[in-house]
Amino acid sequence: MATFEVFGRRKWDAPMEHVGILHAPDAEAALVLARETHFRHDEGVEYAVCPSEHFHTQDPTLLQRQVDISYRLQSGYSGFRDKREAARQAADARGRGDLRERPVPRRHGGEA
Amino acid sequence: MSATSTCDPVREEEFLARLDEGHRVEPYEWMPDTYRTLNVKFIEMHANSEIMGALPEREWIARAPTLKRKRSLAAKVQDEVGHAHLIYRVAESLGRPRRAMYEDLIAGKGRFHNVFHYPTYTWGDVACIGFLVDGAAIVTQRALLDTSYAPYARVMKRVVAEESLHYRHGEDIMLALASGTDEQFEMLQEAVNRWWEPIMHFFGTAVPAEQDPMIRWGVKGRSNEASRQEWLNTYVPKMWDMGIDTPDPKLAYDPETGWWDYTEPDWDRLAQIVKGEPTEATASRLYWRQLLHRHHAWLHDIILGPDPAAAA
Amino acid sequence: MTAVDLALPDLSTPRRQVLLAIADDALISGHRASHWTGVAPSLEEDLAFSTIAQAGINHADLWYQLVLAGTVDDVSAGVDALGLGREPDAYRHAIVCERPPRDFAYTLARHWVLDRFEAVRLASLADSTDRDVAALSVKLRHEHRYHLEHAQLWFDRLVRGGDEPAERLRDGLAQVLPEALGLFEPVEAEDQAVADGLLPIGHTQLRERWLESAAPLLEQAGFADLVPAADAAVPDAAALGRRGCHTDDFVVDVWPEMTRLYREHPGARW
């Protein structure tokens, strides 16, 4: 009897996530059994199994970062209100302030 | 893939009807040939563009003016390569091996977006690529969150999230130049002048949505013109606020229609850029990649595992 | 040619010479590693190598901050003045760090050698009497585990990968290992830094520890003949980097490109 890792997708646009393991003699059986071991309450739209022996894990401390990597994250960029204002003032100082007609700003997903 | 024919007009009609109802297609489902082909073409071009987009910016990691910019540019280019990595996988799920796509790309046979055929001259180009070109990509990529091929839509969720970081990265560089010395400001203005037409080209001709096969087949959800207008809406005011001039004298926002008027870009020039002889910048970037690829032939099986095609 | 209002501290003190050597090694090897971004032999490896490049730049920044240690108001500007504003002969990295990436086998060989060096250097610095130095070394040691794993991964695979990959790795190591001895040349006033406890061990001992860590792995891989002798001299071509003598690979290739934009706009904000 081998164990199988079970993965499921809750919604069509969600990632496959690990939901548990089950015992089964082979992959074919694991696929049949997983439906009721892990998805009997309508937990997902798609699932998969993988023999536990093919499921490799890494020492999780390798993911714990000790050094600041905020330059890779949105949080690494801030103060946009002030920076935009500084640029506007610099434009005015250069005599390049611009008052042309423009749309009312909408909130943009990436905007600070 | 099932043994059923992929050319079945009745099933095809049913398939299209399901797409119209918002159905998302999974790789293991039956799909018409046209759907598969259009998706592969589009997704492969997207992935190629992420790689070719990394190269012009990459040239500036070595030259970045501060250590902060050096590492954040390196991280940003890394994300572009990361996007290529995710997106090639989507095309692979439709049956096109990554190695084949990669080899076609470096052999000059792969298509990619026009904006990545141009050379870079100054740090102002880094600002324009990071904010305006990336901004154009964000606008079109956000529209892909609704694409009908489920693995593509899932990957786009992550890509779009990372692009929000790139948006800030780009705006930050742009604002620093705009509020900097006169030389820095000029550097930025000149780069904007260079990038204006390529960006207008980027969205494509104003082909009506109902005539666009990519829309008909649920690859894209929005017309070229709608995307171009959204970009103008977001980015033109930002440039004006910084005192940066947009080089099209006809460009104006009409509050009545909510639409921007602009000078029609030269579409023949776009065709020349993407379909004609490669630009000097593209030729040298590809030549160099070919050289590296050939030189490292001994390494490929080690680094990627044996080629399944060769093993079979 | 730094910003007019920015006065860097005196860099000739033993502490600053020691820290500059560490920081410059990180910056220049990181700069060279960034070469592979967008052109590495696989997309996965591209992502891995970019992180290695970023870590070099990032770690250099952290060490430069210790060089400055409260002497300037604007730390970012001070870091850039150190990283990008010095003349070539003020850089203290070992010459092996400035060599071009050549091909991927050379690059991997160099990273393997540098990473084993960095591991013993950081381990020793964790015992520094300078608390800031010790604390940063502990942090970076953790970070550095990934570099070691990554380097060992490809080292092993090239060794097992058949004649050509093993031969190419051998060629790379044969170029890197003699030049790597330049990593262990003493900085100016090293004796003072050792006496102060800033450096828990001097370069001779550091070199011994590095050899103890690298030699068994080289021998197992069939590269016993490449293990540098305990008393081997640094080849002339790779000597005196720690005293600011650099080759054209730095003076003509890296330095002008890396620093030009910074130098052309004194005092500018980016």
XYZ file of C-alpha atoms in Angstrom:
694
model
C 0.000 0.000 0.000
C 1.481 3.304 -1.085
C 0.451 6.843 -0.219
C -0.543 9.463 -2.742
C -0.500 13.220 -2.431
C -3.807 14.776 -3.460
C -4.147 18.151 -5.163
C -7.297 20.071 -5.938
C -8.412 23.235 -7.666
C -11.216 24.991 -5.815
C -12.288 27.267 -8.652
C -11.299 27.267 -12.297
C -8.964 30.236 -11.777
C -7.388 29.021 -8.522
C -4.022 27.264 -8.381
C -3.840 23.529 -7.720
C -3.256 23.174 -4.018
C -2.196 20.334 -1.847
C -5.182 19.022 0.082
C -3.852 15.879 1.732
C -2.839 12.293 1.205
C -4.571 8.937 0.872
C -3.572 5.271 0.871
C -4.147 3.306 -2.311
C -2.526 0.410 -4.178
C -1.867 2.405 -7.360
C -2.549 5.729 -9.107
C -5.676 4.510 -10.833
C -7.223 3.523 -7.536
C -6.021 6.728 -5.883
C -7.842 8.781 -8.499
C -11.095 6.935 -7.882
C -10.789 7.111 -4.110
C -9.696 10.773 -3.936
C -13.067 11.888 -5.205
C -14.705 10.851 -1.931
C -11.758 11.242 0.466
C -11.145 14.893 -0.370
C -13.837 16.282 -2.631
C -17.106 14.831 -1.357
C -18.314 18.259 -0.143
C -17.947 19.888 -3.556
C -14.490 21.220 -2.674
C -13.251 21.657 -6.180
C -13.482 21.550 -9.940
C -10.392 19.514 -10.762
C -8.028 17.218 -8.911
C -4.870 15.178 -9.349
C -2.792 12.657 -7.422
C 0.918 11.994 -7.291
C 2.786 9.119 -5.591
C 4.221 10.402 -2.313
C 7.584 8.956 -3.224
C 7.689 11.393 -6.151
C 6.854 14.336 -3.955
C 10.125 16.006 -3.011
C 10.367 18.608 -0.301
C 13.008 21.127 0.620
C 14.153 22.370 3.995
C 11.688 25.243 4.480
C 14.265 27.464 6.179
C 15.709 28.019 2.717
C 12.717 30.220 1.985
C 13.144 32.335 5.107
C 14.877 35.463 3.914
C 17.148 37.274 6.324
C 18.033 40.107 4.003
C 15.608 42.813 2.958
C 14.302 42.074 -0.534
C 11.590 44.731 -0.577
C 13.051 46.006 -3.853
C 11.339 42.982 -5.366
C 7.996 43.888 -3.850
C 5.475 46.647 -4.250
C 6.265 47.732 -0.700
C 9.746 48.668 -1.922
C 8.250 51.655 -3.735
C 6.496 54.361 -1.821
C 5.930 58.084 -1.495
C 4.373 58.472 -4.937
C 2.103 61.311 -3.918
C 5.146 63.403 -2.945
C 7.196 62.300 -5.930
C 4.399 63.199 -8.350
C 4.002 66.558 -6.672
C 7.749 67.195 -6.900
C 7.657 66.370 -10.631
C 4.687 68.700 -11.123
C 6.535 71.518 -9.384
C 9.663 70.813 -11.409
C 7.528 71.010 -14.563
C 6.117 74.360 -13.456
C 9.598 75.633 -12.680
C 10.651 74.679 -16.209
C 7.635 76.532 -17.568
C 6.220 73.200 -18.749
C 3.212 72.877 -16.500
C 0.375 71.477 -18.561
C -3.324 72.193 -18.194
C -4.707 70.493 -21.280
C -8.036 68.705 -21.068
C -7.726 65.187 -19.693
C -9.993 62.458 -18.394
C -10.906 62.314 -14.716
C -8.322 59.969 -13.217
C -9.579 56.482 -12.483
C -7.917 54.273 -9.965
C -5.485 52.084 -11.798
C -4.665 48.637 -10.432
C -0.976 49.271 -10.152
C -1.168 52.774 -8.868
C -0.048 53.871 -5.446
C -6.257 14.421 -26.830
C -9.154 12.251 -27.939
C -9.302 10.496 -31.268
C -12.300 12.576 -32.296
C -11.707 14.860 -35.243
C -10.711 18.402 -34.451
C -12.540 19.595 -37.594
C -16.185 19.079 -36.790
C -18.365 22.051 -37.821
C -21.220 21.142 -35.501
C -19.026 20.665 -32.469
C -17.190 23.819 -33.439
C -20.414 25.827 -33.325
C -21.250 24.336 -29.940
C -17.753 25.165 -28.732
C -18.085 28.784 -29.834
C -21.483 29.022 -28.169
C -19.968 27.771 -24.920
C -17.171 30.354 -25.184
C -19.806 33.060 -25.580
C -21.390 31.827 -22.353
C -18.055 32.339 -20.600
C -16.843 28.733 -20.562
C -13.125 28.307 -19.803
C -11.305 25.697 -21.816
C -8.995 23.234 -20.042
C -6.130 21.512 -21.893
C -7.756 18.080 -21.722
C -10.992 19.225 -23.398
C -11.840 18.824 -27.032
C -11.078 21.983 -28.968
C -11.227 22.936 -32.635
C -7.976 23.239 -34.556
C -8.542 26.923 -35.154
C -8.856 27.546 -31.426
C -5.677 25.642 -30.658
C -3.713 27.283 -33.461
C -4.796 30.827 -32.635
C -4.000 30.333 -28.969
C -0.580 28.845 -29.623
C 0.250 31.669 -32.012
C -0.848 34.335 -29.551
C 0.625 32.772 -26.409
C 3.939 31.916 -28.058
C 4.246 35.488 -29.279
C 3.485 36.708 -25.756
C 6.169 34.484 -24.221
C 8.689 35.421 -26.920
C 7.991 39.070 -26.184
C 8.803 38.608 -22.508
C 12.213 37.206 -23.461
C 12.922 39.778 -26.154
C 11.647 42.467 -23.777
C 14.181 41.409 -21.179
C 17.101 41.985 -23.527
C 16.946 45.776 -24.096
C 16.516 46.421 -20.364
C 19.160 43.887 -19.488
C 21.714 46.060 -21.297
C 21.254 48.657 -18.551
C 21.761 46.472 -15.487
C 25.495 46.925 -16.024
C 25.107 50.694 -16.453
C 22.473 51.602 -13.879
C 23.259 54.910 -12.164
C 22.825 53.721 -8.554
C 23.111 50.405 -6.755
C 19.407 50.537 -5.871
C 18.454 50.912 -9.524
C 20.928 48.240 -10.497
C 19.374 45.601 -8.292
C 15.761 46.623 -8.868
C 16.282 46.627 -12.630
C 17.893 43.194 -12.334
C 14.865 42.021 -10.339
C 12.460 43.516 -12.835
C 14.151 41.867 -15.808
C 14.191 38.636 -13.807
C 10.416 38.891 -13.522
C 10.111 39.279 -17.301
C 12.090 36.104 -17.785
C 9.878 34.572 -15.108
C 6.817 35.544 -17.123
C 8.283 33.928 -20.224
C 8.849 30.825 -18.117
C 5.189 30.735 -17.017
C 3.727 31.614 -20.404
C 5.787 29.183 -22.498
C 4.373 26.493 -20.243
C 0.848 27.500 -21.283
C 1.738 27.168 -24.962
C 3.321 23.807 -24.127
C 0.026 22.616 -22.678
C -1.403 23.125 -26.177
C 1.208 20.843 -27.670
C 4.067 23.122 -28.673
C 7.347 22.134 -26.939
C 9.284 24.916 -25.252
C 12.532 23.939 -26.882
C 10.982 24.294 -30.331
C 9.609 27.723 -29.498
C 12.924 28.810 -28.085
C 14.896 27.550 -31.058
C 12.516 29.207 -33.496
C 12.872 32.452 -31.596
C 16.645 32.567 -31.697
C 16.649 31.390 -35.319
C 14.692 34.558 -36.119
C 11.505 32.635 -36.936
C 9.542 33.542 -33.816
C 7.275 36.576 -33.738
C 7.297 39.089 -30.902
C 5.960 42.566 -30.193
C 7.210 45.508 -32.225
C 8.397 47.472 -29.177
C 11.172 44.979 -28.520
C 12.825 45.481 -31.896
C 14.318 48.862 -30.942
C 17.722 49.832 -29.583
C 18.245 51.689 -26.307
C 20.405 54.796 -26.052
C 20.031 56.317 -22.583
C 18.609 55.734 -19.122
C 15.596 57.628 -20.491
C 14.850 54.543 -22.598
C 14.866 52.457 -19.413
C 12.271 54.851 -17.965
C 10.121 54.653 -21.095
C 10.329 50.877 -21.378
C 9.668 50.472 -17.668
C 6.702 52.818 -17.497
C 5.185 53.448 -20.924
C 5.945 50.222 -22.789
C 5.302 48.106 -19.717
C 2.191 50.181 -19.157
C 0.979 49.255 -22.618
C 1.691 45.620 -21.824
C -0.198 45.920 -18.531
C -3.244 47.297 -20.318
C -3.325 44.415 -22.796
C -2.407 41.789 -20.225
C -5.112 42.856 -17.846
C -7.588 42.281 -20.661
C -6.255 38.710 -20.857
C -7.519 37.865 -17.370
C -10.746 37.051 -19.218
C -9.139 34.903 -21.872
C -10.995 31.659 -22.498
C -8.070 29.252 -22.227
C -8.043 28.515 -18.493
C -4.293 27.850 -17.976
C -3.498 31.147 -19.699
C -5.966 33.080 -17.556
C -4.535 31.501 -14.397
C -0.986 32.424 -15.330
C -2.068 35.940 -16.243
C -3.347 36.463 -12.712
C 0.174 36.112 -11.403
C 1.743 38.028 -14.273
C -0.615 40.964 -13.824
C 0.087 41.036 -10.083
C 3.826 41.238 -10.757
C 3.273 43.874 -13.411
C 1.791 46.134 -10.744
C 5.223 46.133 -9.146
C 6.793 46.935 -12.508
C 4.381 49.807 -12.918
C 5.713 51.338 -9.728
C 9.298 50.589 -10.667
C 8.771 52.360 -14.005
C 6.931 55.342 -12.603
C 9.582 55.765 -9.934
C 12.375 55.970 -12.532
C 10.291 58.275 -14.702
C 9.478 60.665 -11.834
C 13.102 60.790 -10.732
C 14.200 61.852 -14.218
C 11.339 64.327 -14.604
C 12.180 66.036 -11.321
C 15.930 65.821 -11.855
C 18.454 68.018 -13.613
C 17.791 69.604 -17.016
C 19.969 66.943 -18.632
C 17.918 64.200 -16.998
C 14.686 65.847 -18.076
C 15.904 66.140 -21.677
C 17.063 62.534 -21.590
C 13.507 61.555 -20.683
C 11.802 63.826 -23.211
C 13.972 62.534 -26.045
C 13.237 58.962 -25.086
C 9.488 59.650 -24.982
C 9.759 61.091 -28.493
C 11.473 57.902 -29.629
C 8.981 55.542 -28.001
C 5.759 57.325 -28.913
C 5.161 55.767 -32.297
C 6.255 52.239 -31.315
C 3.762 52.352 -28.443
C 0.953 53.589 -30.685
C 1.850 50.732 -33.031
C 1.917 48.246 -30.169
C -1.872 48.065 -29.830
C -2.330 47.293 -33.520
C -4.720 48.730 -36.073
C -8.212 49.704 -35.028
C -9.720 46.494 -36.406
C -13.364 46.283 -35.253
C -13.904 43.734 -32.493
C -16.348 41.714 -34.579
C -13.727 41.251 -37.296
C -10.904 40.220 -34.985
C -10.507 36.408 -34.945
C -8.642 36.631 -31.623
C -11.786 38.118 -30.105
C -14.150 35.778 -31.971
C -12.269 32.789 -30.548
C -12.092 34.169 -27.033
C -8.330 34.711 -26.914
C -8.629 38.441 -26.430
C -11.578 40.094 -24.764
C -11.077 43.614 -25.983
C -10.413 45.478 -29.202
C -7.076 47.023 -30.087
C -8.542 50.492 -30.042
C -10.129 50.058 -26.609
C -6.717 49.089 -25.226
C -4.996 52.023 -26.931
C -7.571 54.431 -25.520
C -7.125 53.034 -22.035
C -3.372 53.509 -22.274
C -3.781 57.101 -23.488
C -6.206 57.731 -20.637
C -3.770 56.529 -18.012
C -0.345 57.511 -19.276
C -0.732 60.736 -21.248
C -1.956 62.784 -18.252
C 0.879 61.362 -16.186
C 3.423 62.530 -18.744
C 1.805 65.954 -19.010
C 1.885 66.291 -15.233
C 5.637 65.711 -15.343
C 6.005 68.417 -17.974
C 6.803 65.836 -20.638
C 5.456 66.655 -24.066
C 3.718 64.005 -26.114
C 5.134 64.300 -29.628
C 1.819 64.058 -31.505
C 0.475 67.609 -32.116
C -2.974 66.235 -32.889
C -3.275 64.361 -29.603
C -6.269 65.657 -27.640
C -8.868 64.323 -25.258
C -12.477 64.958 -26.176
C -14.541 65.099 -22.980
C -17.751 64.801 -25.031
C -16.894 61.403 -26.459
C -14.428 60.363 -23.735
C -12.119 59.466 -26.605
C -8.619 60.539 -27.615
C -7.881 61.865 -31.084
C -4.414 61.173 -32.396
C -2.427 61.087 -35.593
C -2.734 57.703 -37.227
C 0.681 56.018 -36.898
C 2.424 54.802 -40.036
C 1.192 51.211 -40.248
C 3.557 50.317 -43.071
C 6.408 51.071 -40.728
C 4.950 48.667 -38.166
C 4.695 45.941 -40.799
C 8.277 46.629 -41.771
C 9.425 46.336 -38.138
C 7.663 43.085 -37.277
C 7.636 41.318 -40.638
C 10.497 42.847 -42.598
C 14.222 42.357 -42.245
C 15.157 42.327 -38.549
C 16.279 45.670 -37.149
C 19.925 45.992 -36.295
C 19.077 45.750 -32.592
C 17.087 42.535 -33.079
C 19.663 41.015 -35.403
C 22.473 41.561 -32.936
C 20.469 40.412 -29.889
C 19.422 37.231 -31.701
C 22.822 36.619 -33.222
C 24.401 36.770 -29.821
C 21.801 34.416 -28.315
C 22.389 31.959 -31.155
C 26.088 32.121 -30.516
C 25.618 31.415 -26.798
C 23.127 28.659 -27.568
C 25.444 26.913 -30.018
C 28.433 27.300 -27.766
C 26.530 25.642 -24.915
C 25.081 22.742 -26.887
C 27.074 20.365 -24.633
C 25.185 21.726 -21.639
C 21.586 21.530 -22.801
C 20.847 17.953 -21.796
C 22.430 18.503 -18.407
C 20.586 21.668 -17.623
C 17.193 20.716 -19.065
C 17.277 16.940 -19.015
C 17.402 14.958 -22.254
C 15.242 16.225 -25.095
C 12.130 13.996 -25.095
C 11.860 14.296 -28.878
C 15.400 12.995 -29.301
C 14.870 10.203 -26.775
C 11.683 8.920 -28.421
C 33.564 62.855 -8.637
C 30.830 62.361 -6.095
C 28.164 64.817 -5.057
C 29.738 68.046 -3.898
C 28.199 67.940 -0.438
C 29.120 64.335 0.200
C 32.358 63.797 2.080
C 33.283 60.138 2.322
C 35.139 59.038 5.444
C 38.822 58.151 5.324
C 38.850 54.785 3.545
C 42.400 53.824 4.489
C 41.601 52.587 8.011
C 42.063 48.835 8.556
C 38.348 48.355 9.220
C 37.300 50.114 6.028
C 39.903 48.334 3.925
C 38.658 44.976 5.193
C 35.019 45.867 4.564
C 35.711 47.326 1.133
C 37.392 44.101 0.070
C 34.305 42.121 1.068
C 31.876 44.601 -0.481
C 33.825 44.988 -3.717
C 34.069 41.203 -4.164
C 30.283 41.057 -3.888
C 29.620 43.991 -6.200
C 31.977 42.987 -8.974
C 31.104 39.288 -8.966
C 27.399 40.247 -8.847
C 27.908 42.639 -11.746
C 29.574 39.889 -13.765
C 26.829 37.386 -12.827
C 24.165 39.751 -14.170
C 25.633 39.107 -17.606
C 23.546 35.916 -17.821
C 20.217 37.621 -17.271
C 18.072 37.015 -20.337
C 20.679 34.783 -21.989
C 21.315 31.903 -19.561
C 21.213 28.336 -20.894
C 17.683 27.747 -19.567
C 14.865 29.908 -18.257
C 15.068 28.266 -14.845
C 18.777 28.923 -14.652
C 18.242 32.481 -15.845
C 16.036 33.102 -12.801
C 18.492 31.425 -10.445
C 21.481 33.341 -11.738
C 19.693 36.650 -11.637
C 19.105 36.128 -7.921
C 22.807 35.451 -7.481
C 23.597 38.697 -9.300
C 21.084 40.633 -7.228
C 22.459 39.149 -4.026
C 25.943 40.360 -4.962
C 24.707 43.905 -5.505
C 22.497 43.782 -2.432
C 25.208 42.417 -0.156
C 27.703 44.964 -1.444
C 25.219 47.670 -0.484
C 24.966 46.259 3.063
C 28.744 46.083 3.490
C 29.162 49.613 2.112
C 26.689 50.769 4.724
C 29.020 49.355 7.382
C 31.940 51.150 5.750
C 30.022 54.402 6.115
C 28.648 53.625 9.589
C 27.126 56.949 10.499
C 29.669 59.155 8.722
C 27.280 60.497 6.066
C 23.716 61.798 6.331
C 22.542 60.384 3.035
C 23.361 56.689 3.221
C 22.138 55.856 -0.308
C 24.286 58.577 -1.801
C 27.218 57.380 0.288
C 26.722 53.793 -0.889
C 26.671 54.932 -4.510
C 29.753 57.071 -4.001
C 31.510 53.940 -2.773
C 30.039 51.515 -5.310
C 30.182 53.741 -8.378
C 32.184 56.826 -7.508
C 35.677 55.566 -6.783
C 38.571 55.465 -9.205
C 39.499 51.950 -10.360
C 42.561 51.743 -8.110
C 40.393 52.313 -5.034
C 38.484 49.041 -5.547
C 39.691 46.189 -3.356
C 38.104 43.092 -4.931
C 40.253 40.150 -5.956
C 41.035 39.959 -9.652
C 39.260 36.630 -10.103
C 35.969 38.498 -9.499
C 36.520 40.880 -12.391
C 37.211 38.250 -15.049
C 34.563 38.127 -17.782
C 31.976 35.353 -17.497
C 33.438 33.589 -20.564
C 31.219 30.530 -20.981
C 28.844 28.896 -18.539
C 31.378 26.271 -17.462
C 33.855 28.977 -16.451
C 31.078 30.904 -14.761
C 29.967 27.865 -12.769
C 33.553 27.002 -11.836
C 34.119 30.541 -10.580
C 30.905 30.591 -8.601
C 31.695 27.275 -7.023
C 35.120 28.526 -5.963
C 33.877 31.940 -4.805
C 30.972 30.444 -2.906
C 33.204 28.063 -0.992
C 35.446 31.024 -0.218
C 32.540 33.190 0.886
C 31.275 30.392 3.118
C 34.517 30.218 5.104
C 34.925 33.988 5.143
C 31.410 34.575 6.479
C 31.814 31.757 9.011
C 34.937 33.416 10.367
C 33.448 36.915 10.334
C 30.509 35.702 12.397
C 33.010 35.739 15.292
C 34.171 39.282 14.635
C 34.463 41.538 17.678
C 32.758 44.210 15.590
C 29.116 43.513 16.374
C 27.766 44.970 13.165
C 30.140 42.880 11.104
C 29.309 39.727 13.056
C 25.555 40.323 12.786
C 25.635 40.974 9.054
C 27.805 37.900 8.491
C 25.292 35.694 10.288
C 22.483 37.072 8.145
C 24.380 36.641 4.909
C 25.505 33.144 5.811
C 21.895 32.084 5.871
C 21.294 33.764 2.520
C 24.429 32.256 1.139
C 23.234 28.683 1.605
C 21.284 28.991 -1.616
C 24.403 30.011 -3.515
C 26.302 27.036 -2.161
C 23.533 24.606 -3.029
C 23.176 26.066 -6.490
C 26.905 25.938 -7.170
C 27.255 22.385 -5.892
C 24.247 21.256 -7.920
C 25.842 22.102 -11.261
C 29.320 21.125 -10.130
C 28.055 17.593 -9.460
C 26.037 17.410 -12.657
C 28.893 18.535 -14.855
C 31.205 16.052 -13.178
C 28.743 13.216 -13.825
C 27.596 14.587 -17.177
C 30.058 12.769 -19.397
C 33.442 13.581 -20.888
C 32.766 16.964 -22.406
C 30.947 18.617 -19.475
C 33.518 17.302 -16.993
C 36.349 18.474 -19.238
C 34.831 21.915 -19.571
C 34.365 22.217 -15.835
C 37.977 21.108 -15.421
C 39.115 23.830 -17.844
C 37.082 26.392 -15.937
C 38.490 25.304 -12.584
C 42.019 25.241 -14.000
C 41.603 28.906 -14.898
C 39.847 29.931 -11.696
C 41.685 28.063 -8.950
C 45.142 29.637 -9.323
C 43.641 33.102 -9.689
C 41.371 32.468 -6.700
C 44.468 32.586 -4.487
C 44.283 36.350 -4.966
C 41.197 36.284 -2.752
C 43.489 35.546 0.193
C 45.936 38.352 -0.271
C 45.950 40.601 2.777
C 44.415 44.042 2.603
C 46.504 46.938 3.794
C 46.892 46.901 7.580
C 45.321 43.446 7.894
C 47.507 42.761 10.931
C 45.855 45.616 12.733
C 42.387 44.338 11.824
C 43.307 40.898 13.169
C 44.797 42.370 16.338
C 41.597 44.360 16.881
C 39.511 41.212 16.492
C 37.618 42.701 13.565
C 39.060 39.870 11.517
C 38.990 36.755 13.712
C 41.563 35.093 11.462
C 44.088 36.378 8.961
C 44.351 35.500 5.300
C 46.768 32.586 5.791
C 44.363 30.767 8.044
C 41.404 31.674 5.872
C 43.167 30.147 2.901
C 43.827 26.951 4.868
C 40.154 26.669 5.810
C 39.070 27.234 2.232
C 41.423 24.525 1.010
C 40.149 22.156 3.702
C 36.630 22.734 2.482
C 37.278 22.668 -1.273
C 40.050 20.091 -1.660
C 38.050 16.940 -0.714
C 35.278 17.888 -3.144
C 37.768 18.532 -5.924
C 39.522 15.256 -5.214
C 36.298 13.235 -5.223
C 35.387 14.797 -8.536
C 38.664 13.698 -10.095
C 40.286 17.122 -9.997
C 42.949 16.344 -7.383
C 45.643 17.673 -9.697
C 43.970 21.093 -9.680
C 44.031 21.537 -5.907
C 46.400 24.450 -5.240
C 49.437 23.599 -3.154
C 49.371 24.955 0.368
C 52.239 27.301 -0.434
C 51.326 28.112 -4.066
C 51.919 31.731 -4.976
C 49.284 33.970 -6.508
C 49.972 34.206 -10.252
C 51.209 37.675 -11.213
C 48.226 38.221 -13.493
C 45.815 37.836 -10.567
C 47.836 39.494 -7.815
C 47.347 42.676 -5.831
C 43.642 43.228 -6.428
C 43.331 43.794 -2.669
C 45.762 46.701 -3.053
C 43.878 48.249 -5.948
C 45.830 46.852 -8.908
C 43.358 45.659 -11.502
C 43.498 44.239 -14.987
C 41.938 45.607 -18.163
C 38.984 43.318 -17.449
C 38.088 45.797 -14.740
C 39.745 49.042 -15.738
C 38.695 48.964 -19.385
C 35.687 46.634 -19.361
C 33.707 46.723 -16.097
C 34.542 50.051 -14.497
C 33.807 52.480 -17.367
C 30.456 50.883 -18.204
C 29.400 50.411 -14.603
C 30.232 53.921 -13.427
C 29.838 56.156 -16.488
C 26.250 57.255 -16.022
C 26.835 57.912 -12.329
C 29.991 59.917 -13.001
C 28.537 61.915 -15.882
C 25.898 63.490 -13.652
C 27.575 64.481 -10.378
C 25.060 64.884 -7.605
C 22.057 63.836 -9.706
C 19.208 61.846 -8.173
C 17.996 58.799 -10.046
